[in-house]
Amino acid sequence: MTTPHLSQFPTGFTWGVATSSFQIEGSTFVDGRGESIWDRFCATEGKVKNGDHGEIACDHYNRFAEDIALMKSLGVKAYRFSIAWPRILPSGSETEPVEAGLAFYDRLVDALLEAGIEPWVTLYHWDLPQALQDEGGWLNRRIVERFVHYTEIVAKRLGDRVKHWITINEPWVICHLGYGVGEHAPGLKSIRHSLLAAHHVLLAHGAAVPVIRRHVSDAKVGITLNLCPSEPASESPWDIEANRSFDGFFNRWYLDPIFGRDYPADMVQEYTERGDFVDHATWIEEGDMETIAVETDFLGINYYSRAVIRSDKVSEEENWERTVFDDGPRTAFNWEVHAPSLERLLLRLTNDYGAKAIVVTENGASYPTAPDANGVVADVERQAYFEQHLSACASAIAKGATLTGYFAWSLLDNFEWAEGYEQRFGLVWVDFDTQQRIPKQSALWLRDFWS
Ligand code: IFM
């Protein structure tokens, strides 16, 4: 393994850590915050491991000052966090926002700037107001105007201090896991619906970008996609075909429209043949694809692992599945550690899509390493993960990739959605009983790397 060096990254490169509101804030029903789909999902038996929920999480709502001090001590230069929509508009669509909700993010932003840390705001990281779900959530086209209204309120309030904006985090997860297979809130199971939801998610992104620009003249705006570079398990035509389909389903369905290429024709055909894309003429309206292809300042990508695809015709619907390699290193989530795929992805986005600026808005790994008898968290695997992935970034940059920033996921061990508190991605260990925080060895390594 080569060791990355800061000098391999351009001047002005953004170095940060990331979190999201529901995963860390807690205080779910405090100061007028409304119910989110994740509160409802957690309260539904059998949806989240161990019956875990976000009511306390990392208690960041009350401990944000301590967490900012921690970031400062770790030499963090930028902090990506998300706004909880139900804190601002409890039912998603009120005319007037909740002042206490906005005031919390005011305090957070002010404290970050005071600490010399640049705030990067994500507007939507999955905690949709439940009241909006009750009117169909991302299946109802009205959500686009709801999202624009919410965006306008937040941009107006924070835009004097926040210059980096991400509209939406991980459309594939929102739509496929939330509406396609039901592993995430709101727990619906229809691929046809996941495609409809995806259209509205992308449309909401496209409609929100000019609104942010209108209120924040010097804003840098982007969207974050979770991408999974894939490759065929062999050179057999079946595996190559299965890989094309996986790439279309996971990556191109979102990348292509954002880059003005419309939905990929091969996938339109495939989904149509399966009966999942039959009524789109009723929901793709004139001008939608232009709205989605709005010019942005950067593309955010979240990278965790790759997929190796072999054909496995076990059902009519799916003709591919991921191959499981027995020999490669894996995280506690059983995700393969494969840094070369990050380099390949960055070069693909630069060369094939012409991405003018790419920011890795999340990259990290879950390992359970706990404090030893001396209170030291020796998470050597996570440190190695960062070393390998930063080397991959450096190598991609050397080959021309337009990478301009990197955020490690995540600042804190936190609520990992359907996995509850079992999967720990933090740079900082959190004892969920006492709320004690201990920076792990990987955090100290990153501090030394980027300081
Ligand atoms: O914790 C999540 C995050 O909310 C979105 N991206 C992936 C992370 C790890 O699963």
Tab-separated table of C-alpha atoms and ligand atoms in Angstrom:
chain	number	residue	atom	x	y	z
A	1	MET	CA	0.000	0.000	0.000
A	2	THR	CA	1.338	3.435	-0.911
A	3	THR	CA	1.032	6.148	1.711
A	4	PRO	CA	-0.772	9.268	0.485
A	5	HIS	CA	0.781	12.665	1.009
A	6	LEU	CA	-0.924	16.040	1.258
A	7	SER	CA	1.347	17.455	-1.441
A	8	GLN	CA	-0.407	15.173	-3.961
A	9	PHE	CA	-3.569	17.266	-3.601
A	10	PRO	CA	-4.030	20.716	-5.144
A	11	THR	CA	-3.986	23.916	-3.115
A	12	GLY	CA	-7.483	24.852	-2.027
A	13	PHE	CA	-8.585	21.207	-1.839
A	14	THR	CA	-11.445	20.847	0.693
A	15	TRP	CA	-10.836	18.486	3.626
A	16	GLY	CA	-13.763	17.640	5.801
A	17	VAL	CA	-15.941	15.238	7.700
A	18	ALA	CA	-19.642	14.532	7.212
A	19	THR	CA	-22.761	13.648	9.196
A	20	SER	CA	-26.521	13.892	8.747
A	21	SER	CA	-29.258	15.305	10.947
A	22	PHE	CA	-31.276	12.197	11.808
A	23	GLN	CA	-28.165	10.125	12.417
A	24	ILE	CA	-26.718	12.359	15.114
A	25	GLU	CA	-29.029	15.096	16.370
A	26	GLY	CA	-31.489	13.316	18.666
A	27	SER	CA	-34.038	15.691	20.294
A	28	THR	CA	-36.513	14.409	17.734
A	29	PHE	CA	-39.596	16.099	19.133
A	30	VAL	CA	-37.935	19.124	20.704
A	31	ASP	CA	-38.492	22.819	19.867
A	32	GLY	CA	-41.395	22.171	17.539
A	33	ARG	CA	-39.740	19.576	15.286
A	34	GLY	CA	-42.336	17.500	13.459
A	35	GLU	CA	-42.378	13.762	12.866
A	36	SER	CA	-40.158	12.442	10.063
A	37	ILE	CA	-40.549	9.248	8.066
A	38	TRP	CA	-37.605	7.829	9.988
A	39	ASP	CA	-39.297	8.439	13.361
A	40	ARG	CA	-42.270	6.500	12.013
A	41	PHE	CA	-40.103	3.761	10.496
A	42	CYS	CA	-38.153	3.293	13.746
A	43	ALA	CA	-41.411	3.045	15.673
A	44	THR	CA	-42.629	0.282	13.360
A	45	GLU	CA	-41.718	-3.115	14.761
A	46	GLY	CA	-39.112	-5.090	12.862
A	47	LYS	CA	-37.880	-2.268	10.634
A	48	VAL	CA	-34.696	-1.245	12.489
A	49	LYS	CA	-32.268	-3.642	14.168
A	50	ASN	CA	-32.695	-3.998	17.901
A	51	GLY	CA	-35.618	-1.563	17.808
A	52	ASP	CA	-33.092	1.296	17.714
A	53	HIS	CA	-34.287	4.831	17.010
A	54	GLY	CA	-33.010	8.384	16.645
A	55	GLU	CA	-34.516	9.948	19.740
A	56	ILE	CA	-31.138	10.540	21.382
A	57	ALA	CA	-28.606	9.358	18.790
A	58	CYS	CA	-25.397	11.340	19.517
A	59	ASP	CA	-27.326	14.087	21.307
A	60	HIS	CA	-25.666	16.478	18.885
A	61	TYR	CA	-28.583	18.915	19.152
A	62	ASN	CA	-27.357	19.669	22.676
A	63	ARG	CA	-23.667	18.845	22.239
A	64	PHE	CA	-22.876	20.544	18.941
A	65	ALA	CA	-20.400	22.947	20.585
A	66	GLU	CA	-18.428	20.014	22.006
A	67	ASP	CA	-18.530	18.290	18.609
A	68	ILE	CA	-17.232	21.395	16.855
A	69	ALA	CA	-14.407	21.619	19.392
A	70	LEU	CA	-13.605	17.981	18.579
A	71	MET	CA	-13.512	18.762	14.857
A	72	LYS	CA	-11.230	21.680	15.493
A	73	SER	CA	-8.891	19.485	17.512
A	74	LEU	CA	-8.810	17.056	14.558
A	75	GLY	CA	-7.810	19.794	12.123
A	76	VAL	CA	-11.080	19.491	10.170
A	77	LYS	CA	-11.457	22.336	7.644
A	78	ALA	CA	-15.002	21.714	6.401
A	79	TYR	CA	-18.086	20.109	7.894
A	80	ARG	CA	-20.891	18.614	5.820
A	81	PHE	CA	-24.118	18.304	7.791
A	82	SER	CA	-27.779	18.158	6.840
A	83	ILE	CA	-30.789	20.202	7.835
A	84	ALA	CA	-33.766	18.356	9.319
A	85	TRP	CA	-36.703	19.463	7.171
A	86	PRO	CA	-39.213	18.708	10.005
A	87	ARG	CA	-37.343	21.077	12.334
A	88	ILE	CA	-37.967	23.920	9.914
A	89	LEU	CA	-41.415	22.940	8.599
A	90	PRO	CA	-42.916	20.283	10.901
A	91	SER	CA	-45.465	19.156	8.363
A	92	GLY	CA	-43.292	20.033	5.406
A	93	SER	CA	-45.334	22.803	3.906
A	94	GLU	CA	-46.250	25.499	6.457
A	95	THR	CA	-45.951	29.035	5.158
A	96	GLU	CA	-43.965	30.157	8.190
A	97	PRO	CA	-40.951	28.179	9.447
A	98	VAL	CA	-40.304	27.239	13.064
A	99	GLU	CA	-37.958	29.884	14.417
A	100	ALA	CA	-36.355	27.527	16.973
A	101	GLY	CA	-35.403	25.114	14.197
A	102	LEU	CA	-33.733	27.794	12.111
A	103	ALA	CA	-32.080	29.215	15.230
A	104	PHE	CA	-30.429	25.857	15.938
A	105	TYR	CA	-28.763	25.846	12.514
A	106	ASP	CA	-27.833	29.509	12.984
A	107	ARG	CA	-25.990	28.580	16.160
A	108	LEU	CA	-24.338	25.615	14.492
A	109	VAL	CA	-23.154	27.642	11.489
A	110	ASP	CA	-21.935	30.522	13.644
A	111	ALA	CA	-19.982	28.181	15.895
A	112	LEU	CA	-18.419	26.445	12.898
A	113	LEU	CA	-17.305	29.725	11.356
A	114	GLU	CA	-15.972	30.841	14.721
A	115	ALA	CA	-13.883	27.627	14.812
A	116	GLY	CA	-12.615	28.264	11.281
A	117	ILE	CA	-14.597	25.344	9.819
A	118	GLU	CA	-16.460	25.840	6.561
A	119	PRO	CA	-20.110	24.720	6.661
A	120	TRP	CA	-21.398	22.544	3.793
A	121	VAL	CA	-25.156	22.107	3.986
A	122	THR	CA	-27.130	19.168	2.623
A	123	LEU	CA	-30.802	20.071	2.374
A	124	TYR	CA	-32.206	16.556	2.232
A	125	HIS	CA	-30.607	13.526	3.859
A	126	TRP	CA	-33.717	11.362	4.135
A	127	ASP	CA	-35.695	12.751	7.115
A	128	LEU	CA	-38.808	13.710	5.170
A	129	PRO	CA	-41.665	15.193	7.216
A	130	GLN	CA	-44.137	12.357	7.770
A	131	ALA	CA	-46.991	14.675	6.763
A	132	LEU	CA	-45.493	14.884	3.274
A	133	GLN	CA	-45.281	11.101	3.136
A	134	ASP	CA	-48.954	11.040	4.032
A	135	GLU	CA	-49.624	12.878	0.770
A	136	GLY	CA	-47.461	10.415	-1.179
A	137	GLY	CA	-43.943	11.624	-0.391
A	138	TRP	CA	-41.646	11.406	-3.413
A	139	LEU	CA	-44.421	9.757	-5.426
A	140	ASN	CA	-46.441	12.966	-5.490
A	141	ARG	CA	-45.189	15.619	-7.897
A	142	ARG	CA	-46.264	18.314	-5.418
A	143	ILE	CA	-43.160	17.436	-3.426
A	144	VAL	CA	-41.112	19.429	-5.908
A	145	GLU	CA	-42.782	22.696	-4.924
A	146	ARG	CA	-42.666	21.666	-1.257
A	147	PHE	CA	-38.905	21.108	-1.535
A	148	VAL	CA	-38.389	24.409	-3.345
A	149	HIS	CA	-40.334	26.226	-0.611
A	150	TYR	CA	-38.226	24.602	2.107
A	151	THR	CA	-35.016	25.284	0.179
A	152	GLU	CA	-35.905	28.946	-0.174
A	153	ILE	CA	-36.456	29.333	3.579
A	154	VAL	CA	-33.137	27.714	4.469
A	155	ALA	CA	-31.143	29.453	1.741
A	156	LYS	CA	-32.531	32.842	2.767
A	157	ARG	CA	-31.664	32.250	6.403
A	158	LEU	CA	-28.216	30.666	6.143
A	159	GLY	CA	-27.074	31.932	2.752
A	160	ASP	CA	-25.183	34.895	4.167
A	161	ARG	CA	-22.803	32.407	5.861
A	162	VAL	CA	-23.148	29.082	4.038
A	163	LYS	CA	-21.629	29.021	0.562
A	164	HIS	CA	-21.632	25.301	-0.219
A	165	TRP	CA	-24.946	23.586	-0.806
A	166	ILE	CA	-25.925	20.010	-1.631
A	167	THR	CA	-29.559	19.637	-2.606
A	168	ILE	CA	-30.155	15.932	-2.081
A	169	ASN	CA	-28.152	13.030	-0.711
A	170	GLU	CA	-28.157	9.664	-2.506
A	171	PRO	CA	-31.244	9.476	-4.763
A	172	TRP	CA	-30.657	5.738	-5.354
A	173	VAL	CA	-30.962	5.011	-1.633
A	174	ILE	CA	-33.994	7.264	-1.197
A	175	CYS	CA	-35.793	5.659	-4.112
A	176	HIS	CA	-34.617	2.078	-4.355
A	177	LEU	CA	-34.264	1.264	-0.663
A	178	GLY	CA	-37.201	3.446	0.399
A	179	TYR	CA	-39.712	2.802	-2.403
A	180	GLY	CA	-38.325	-0.167	-4.340
A	181	VAL	CA	-37.436	-2.788	-1.759
A	182	GLY	CA	-38.670	-1.236	1.486
A	183	GLU	CA	-35.479	-1.573	3.513
A	184	HIS	CA	-35.554	2.120	4.372
A	185	ALA	CA	-38.335	4.548	5.226
A	186	PRO	CA	-41.046	4.798	4.049
A	187	GLY	CA	-40.752	1.039	3.473
A	188	LEU	CA	-42.607	0.690	0.167
A	189	LYS	CA	-41.900	-2.129	-2.271
A	190	SER	CA	-42.404	-1.357	-5.942
A	191	ILE	CA	-39.681	-0.823	-8.546
A	192	ARG	CA	-42.193	1.080	-10.665
A	193	HIS	CA	-42.736	3.468	-7.776
A	194	SER	CA	-39.017	3.784	-7.132
A	195	LEU	CA	-38.594	5.099	-10.687
A	196	LEU	CA	-41.389	7.607	-10.225
A	197	ALA	CA	-39.852	8.713	-6.914
A	198	ALA	CA	-36.474	9.045	-8.634
A	199	HIS	CA	-37.932	11.379	-11.236
A	200	HIS	CA	-39.347	13.659	-8.543
A	201	VAL	CA	-36.139	13.558	-6.511
A	202	LEU	CA	-34.109	14.618	-9.542
A	203	LEU	CA	-36.694	17.220	-10.472
A	204	ALA	CA	-36.658	18.641	-6.941
A	205	HIS	CA	-32.885	18.928	-7.197
A	206	GLY	CA	-33.112	20.700	-10.552
A	207	ALA	CA	-35.798	23.090	-9.339
A	208	ALA	CA	-33.952	23.932	-6.109
A	209	VAL	CA	-30.608	24.875	-7.657
A	210	PRO	CA	-31.721	28.244	-9.137
A	211	VAL	CA	-33.525	29.054	-5.888
A	212	ILE	CA	-30.310	28.636	-3.919
A	213	ARG	CA	-28.448	30.741	-6.470
A	214	ARG	CA	-31.114	33.454	-6.242
A	215	HIS	CA	-30.609	33.839	-2.506
A	216	VAL	CA	-26.899	33.086	-2.252
A	217	SER	CA	-25.117	34.923	-5.024
A	218	ASP	CA	-21.756	33.238	-4.512
A	219	ALA	CA	-23.152	29.764	-3.814
A	220	LYS	CA	-21.481	26.573	-4.981
A	221	VAL	CA	-24.257	24.040	-5.513
A	222	GLY	CA	-24.306	20.327	-6.277
A	223	ILE	CA	-26.101	17.048	-5.684
A	224	THR	CA	-24.631	13.931	-4.051
A	225	LEU	CA	-25.001	10.528	-5.713
A	226	ASN	CA	-23.928	7.253	-4.156
A	227	LEU	CA	-22.141	5.432	-6.937
A	228	CYS	CA	-21.026	1.850	-7.154
A	229	PRO	CA	-18.463	1.114	-9.865
A	230	SER	CA	-19.093	-2.354	-11.142
A	231	GLU	CA	-17.361	-4.888	-13.332
A	232	PRO	CA	-18.333	-8.209	-14.880
A	233	ALA	CA	-17.097	-11.283	-13.011
A	234	SER	CA	-15.880	-12.801	-16.277
A	235	GLU	CA	-15.738	-12.040	-19.949
A	236	SER	CA	-18.786	-14.139	-20.652
A	237	PRO	CA	-21.448	-12.204	-22.573
A	238	TRP	CA	-23.929	-12.967	-19.800
A	239	ASP	CA	-21.767	-11.360	-17.156
A	240	ILE	CA	-21.058	-8.378	-19.400
A	241	GLU	CA	-24.770	-7.943	-20.041
A	242	ALA	CA	-25.573	-8.271	-16.334
A	243	ASN	CA	-22.941	-5.670	-15.539
A	244	ARG	CA	-24.412	-3.241	-18.071
A	245	SER	CA	-27.769	-3.637	-16.383
A	246	PHE	CA	-26.384	-3.166	-12.863
A	247	ASP	CA	-24.466	-0.056	-13.889
A	248	GLY	CA	-27.603	1.341	-15.519
A	249	PHE	CA	-29.754	0.617	-12.487
A	250	PHE	CA	-27.318	1.936	-9.893
A	251	ASN	CA	-25.232	4.624	-11.574
A	252	ARG	CA	-26.380	5.749	-15.017
A	253	TRP	CA	-30.072	6.145	-14.126
A	254	TYR	CA	-29.022	9.136	-11.999
A	255	LEU	CA	-25.822	10.307	-13.662
A	256	ASP	CA	-27.141	10.477	-17.214
A	257	PRO	CA	-30.092	12.835	-16.648
A	258	ILE	CA	-28.016	15.098	-14.400
A	259	PHE	CA	-25.464	15.413	-17.178
A	260	GLY	CA	-28.172	16.184	-19.739
A	261	ARG	CA	-28.254	12.747	-21.336
A	262	ASP	CA	-31.833	11.815	-20.490
A	263	TYR	CA	-32.615	8.446	-18.881
A	264	PRO	CA	-30.349	5.770	-20.424
A	265	ALA	CA	-32.082	4.166	-23.415
A	266	ASP	CA	-30.994	0.603	-22.584
A	267	MET	CA	-32.506	0.902	-19.109
A	268	VAL	CA	-35.674	2.542	-20.382
A	269	GLN	CA	-36.085	-0.484	-22.626
A	270	GLU	CA	-35.261	-2.926	-19.837
A	271	TYR	CA	-37.613	-1.333	-17.299
A	272	THR	CA	-40.325	-1.047	-19.938
A	273	GLU	CA	-40.014	-4.733	-20.782
A	274	ARG	CA	-40.329	-5.584	-17.093
A	275	GLY	CA	-43.432	-3.421	-16.784
A	276	ASP	CA	-41.777	-0.927	-14.430
A	277	PHE	CA	-41.574	2.038	-16.787
A	278	VAL	CA	-44.867	1.803	-18.605
A	279	ASP	CA	-46.715	4.936	-17.551
A	280	HIS	CA	-43.873	7.456	-17.569
A	281	ALA	CA	-45.524	9.515	-20.299
A	282	THR	CA	-48.012	10.555	-17.641
A	283	TRP	CA	-45.379	11.754	-15.205
A	284	ILE	CA	-42.430	13.029	-17.250
A	285	GLU	CA	-43.590	16.468	-18.350
A	286	GLU	CA	-42.184	18.719	-20.997
A	287	GLY	CA	-39.147	20.574	-19.711
A	288	ASP	CA	-38.478	18.132	-16.844
A	289	MET	CA	-35.278	16.749	-18.316
A	290	GLU	CA	-33.925	20.285	-18.869
A	291	THR	CA	-34.757	21.155	-15.261
A	292	ILE	CA	-32.926	18.052	-14.026
A	293	ALA	CA	-29.895	18.848	-16.172
A	294	VAL	CA	-29.418	22.242	-14.492
A	295	GLU	CA	-25.833	23.457	-14.429
A	296	THR	CA	-24.191	22.782	-11.056
A	297	ASP	CA	-20.820	23.689	-9.580
A	298	PHE	CA	-19.757	20.232	-8.483
A	299	LEU	CA	-20.878	16.626	-8.377
A	300	GLY	CA	-20.851	15.078	-4.915
A	301	ILE	CA	-20.184	11.347	-4.814
A	302	ASN	CA	-20.346	8.894	-1.947
A	303	TYR	CA	-18.084	5.912	-2.473
A	304	TYR	CA	-17.865	2.878	-0.208
A	305	SER	CA	-17.364	-0.220	-2.334
A	306	ARG	CA	-17.529	-1.764	-5.797
A	307	ALA	CA	-19.699	-4.535	-7.194
A	308	VAL	CA	-18.531	-7.528	-9.206
A	309	ILE	CA	-21.418	-8.765	-11.275
A	310	ARG	CA	-22.166	-12.182	-12.582
A	311	SER	CA	-25.287	-13.287	-14.356
A	312	ASP	CA	-27.519	-15.361	-12.167
A	313	LYS	CA	-30.921	-15.935	-13.677
A	314	VAL	CA	-32.795	-16.787	-10.542
A	315	SER	CA	-35.893	-14.834	-11.456
A	316	GLU	CA	-37.395	-13.110	-14.438
A	317	GLU	CA	-37.028	-9.673	-12.834
A	318	GLU	CA	-33.361	-9.779	-11.997
A	319	ASN	CA	-30.693	-11.311	-14.150
A	320	TRP	CA	-27.749	-10.195	-12.093
A	321	GLU	CA	-26.465	-10.279	-8.586
A	322	ARG	CA	-23.280	-9.302	-6.855
A	323	THR	CA	-20.601	-11.919	-6.648
A	324	VAL	CA	-19.217	-12.411	-3.169
A	325	PHE	CA	-15.454	-12.656	-3.085
A	326	ASP	CA	-14.088	-14.676	-0.233
A	327	ASP	CA	-10.553	-13.437	-0.314
A	328	GLY	CA	-10.819	-9.616	-0.341
A	329	PRO	CA	-10.871	-7.604	2.887
A	330	ARG	CA	-14.343	-6.608	4.031
A	331	THR	CA	-15.773	-4.147	6.513
A	332	ALA	CA	-18.136	-5.104	9.329
A	333	PHE	CA	-20.982	-4.316	6.903
A	334	ASN	CA	-19.493	-7.007	4.638
A	335	TRP	CA	-18.687	-4.385	2.011
A	336	GLU	CA	-15.555	-5.207	0.056
A	337	VAL	CA	-12.663	-2.776	0.553
A	338	HIS	CA	-11.581	-1.853	-2.957
A	339	ALA	CA	-9.826	1.490	-3.360
A	340	PRO	CA	-8.808	1.066	-7.056
A	341	SER	CA	-12.500	1.288	-7.956
A	342	LEU	CA	-12.633	4.790	-6.485
A	343	GLU	CA	-9.812	5.862	-8.803
A	344	ARG	CA	-11.609	4.281	-11.762
A	345	LEU	CA	-14.853	6.024	-10.812
A	346	LEU	CA	-13.225	9.451	-10.525
A	347	LEU	CA	-11.617	9.045	-13.943
A	348	ARG	CA	-14.881	7.860	-15.490
A	349	LEU	CA	-16.762	10.882	-14.154
A	350	THR	CA	-14.043	13.212	-15.421
A	351	ASN	CA	-13.478	11.628	-18.816
A	352	ASP	CA	-16.844	10.143	-19.775
A	353	TYR	CA	-19.194	12.624	-18.124
A	354	GLY	CA	-16.989	15.719	-18.250
A	355	ALA	CA	-17.581	16.473	-14.560
A	356	LYS	CA	-15.842	19.806	-14.031
A	357	ALA	CA	-15.508	19.388	-10.260
A	358	ILE	CA	-16.057	16.278	-8.154
A	359	VAL	CA	-16.217	16.190	-4.378
A	360	VAL	CA	-16.103	12.924	-2.458
A	361	THR	CA	-18.828	13.867	0.007
A	362	GLU	CA	-18.611	10.539	1.865
A	363	ASN	CA	-16.042	7.774	2.110
A	364	GLY	CA	-15.454	5.543	5.092
A	365	ALA	CA	-15.877	2.143	6.657
A	366	SER	CA	-17.672	0.468	9.536
A	367	TYR	CA	-15.620	-1.517	12.019
A	368	PRO	CA	-16.606	-2.300	15.605
A	369	THR	CA	-13.215	-1.515	17.251
A	370	ALA	CA	-13.905	-0.385	20.829
A	371	PRO	CA	-11.705	1.406	23.381
A	372	ASP	CA	-9.048	-0.839	24.956
A	373	ALA	CA	-8.186	-0.892	28.672
A	374	ASN	CA	-6.298	2.390	28.231
A	375	GLY	CA	-9.180	4.060	26.414
A	376	VAL	CA	-7.397	3.867	23.045
A	377	VAL	CA	-9.452	2.966	19.969
A	378	ALA	CA	-6.899	1.310	17.685
A	379	ASP	CA	-9.013	1.089	14.526
A	380	VAL	CA	-6.154	0.047	12.276
A	381	GLU	CA	-8.457	-1.259	9.531
A	382	ARG	CA	-10.256	2.078	9.220
A	383	GLN	CA	-6.926	3.921	9.085
A	384	ALA	CA	-5.784	1.564	6.320
A	385	TYR	CA	-9.081	2.165	4.501
A	386	PHE	CA	-8.487	5.930	4.521
A	387	GLU	CA	-4.849	5.542	3.480
A	388	GLN	CA	-5.818	3.346	0.522
A	389	HIS	CA	-8.698	5.534	-0.611
A	390	LEU	CA	-6.743	8.763	-0.305
A	391	SER	CA	-3.957	7.160	-2.330
A	392	ALA	CA	-6.570	6.273	-4.947
A	393	CYS	CA	-7.753	9.895	-4.979
A	394	ALA	CA	-4.171	11.159	-5.347
A	395	SER	CA	-3.548	8.752	-8.184
A	396	ALA	CA	-6.761	9.816	-9.951
A	397	ILE	CA	-5.790	13.482	-9.608
A	398	ALA	CA	-2.355	12.718	-11.078
A	399	LYS	CA	-4.175	11.227	-14.093
A	400	GLY	CA	-6.375	14.297	-14.530
A	401	ALA	CA	-9.436	13.636	-12.353
A	402	THR	CA	-11.230	16.844	-11.391
A	403	LEU	CA	-11.445	16.005	-7.688
A	404	THR	CA	-11.644	19.127	-5.497
A	405	GLY	CA	-12.629	17.858	-2.051
A	406	TYR	CA	-12.913	14.867	0.271
A	407	PHE	CA	-15.176	14.318	3.292
A	408	ALA	CA	-14.659	11.339	5.570
A	409	TRP	CA	-17.782	9.556	6.741
A	410	SER	CA	-18.410	10.019	9.547
A	411	LEU	CA	-17.386	12.366	12.336
A	412	LEU	CA	-19.169	10.239	14.951
A	413	ASP	CA	-20.396	6.691	15.378
A	414	ASN	CA	-24.093	7.214	14.776
A	415	PHE	CA	-27.509	5.846	13.866
A	416	GLU	CA	-26.866	3.715	10.792
A	417	TRP	CA	-30.460	3.594	9.521
A	418	ALA	CA	-31.928	0.062	9.331
A	419	GLU	CA	-28.773	-1.238	11.066
A	420	GLY	CA	-29.440	0.889	14.144
A	421	TYR	CA	-26.331	1.568	16.218
A	422	GLU	CA	-24.637	-1.698	15.271
A	423	GLN	CA	-22.504	-0.408	12.407
A	424	ARG	CA	-19.903	2.132	13.540
A	425	PHE	CA	-18.519	4.446	10.858
A	426	GLY	CA	-17.185	7.126	13.219
A	427	LEU	CA	-13.774	8.738	13.370
A	428	VAL	CA	-14.814	9.336	16.946
A	429	TRP	CA	-16.063	6.550	19.201
A	430	VAL	CA	-19.385	7.322	20.870
A	431	ASP	CA	-20.519	5.568	24.021
A	432	PHE	CA	-24.275	5.729	23.475
A	433	ASP	CA	-24.991	5.286	27.215
A	434	THR	CA	-22.807	8.116	28.477
A	435	GLN	CA	-22.318	10.132	25.264
A	436	GLN	CA	-18.573	10.066	25.889
A	437	ARG	CA	-16.571	10.700	22.707
A	438	ILE	CA	-13.079	9.291	22.015
A	439	PRO	CA	-11.226	10.122	18.781
A	440	LYS	CA	-10.088	6.868	17.198
A	441	GLN	CA	-6.597	6.214	15.864
A	442	SER	CA	-7.890	6.808	12.309
A	443	ALA	CA	-9.027	10.299	13.289
A	444	LEU	CA	-5.597	11.116	14.676
A	445	TRP	CA	-4.025	9.758	11.503
A	446	LEU	CA	-6.307	11.965	9.364
A	447	ARG	CA	-5.498	14.965	11.582
A	448	ASP	CA	-1.793	14.441	10.985
A	449	PHE	CA	-2.386	13.827	7.272
A	450	TRP	CA	-4.368	16.975	6.474
A	451	SER	CA	-2.901	19.381	9.056
B	1	IFM	O1	-24.636	6.327	6.976
B	1	IFM	C1	-24.820	6.367	5.602
B	1	IFM	C2	-25.139	7.777	5.153
B	1	IFM	O2	-26.275	8.280	5.779
B	1	IFM	C3	-25.375	7.823	3.668
B	1	IFM	N1	-24.293	7.192	2.963
B	1	IFM	C4	-23.860	5.897	3.389
B	1	IFM	C5	-23.579	5.913	4.881
B	1	IFM	C6	-23.108	4.519	5.332
B	1	IFM	O3	-24.070	3.561	5.061
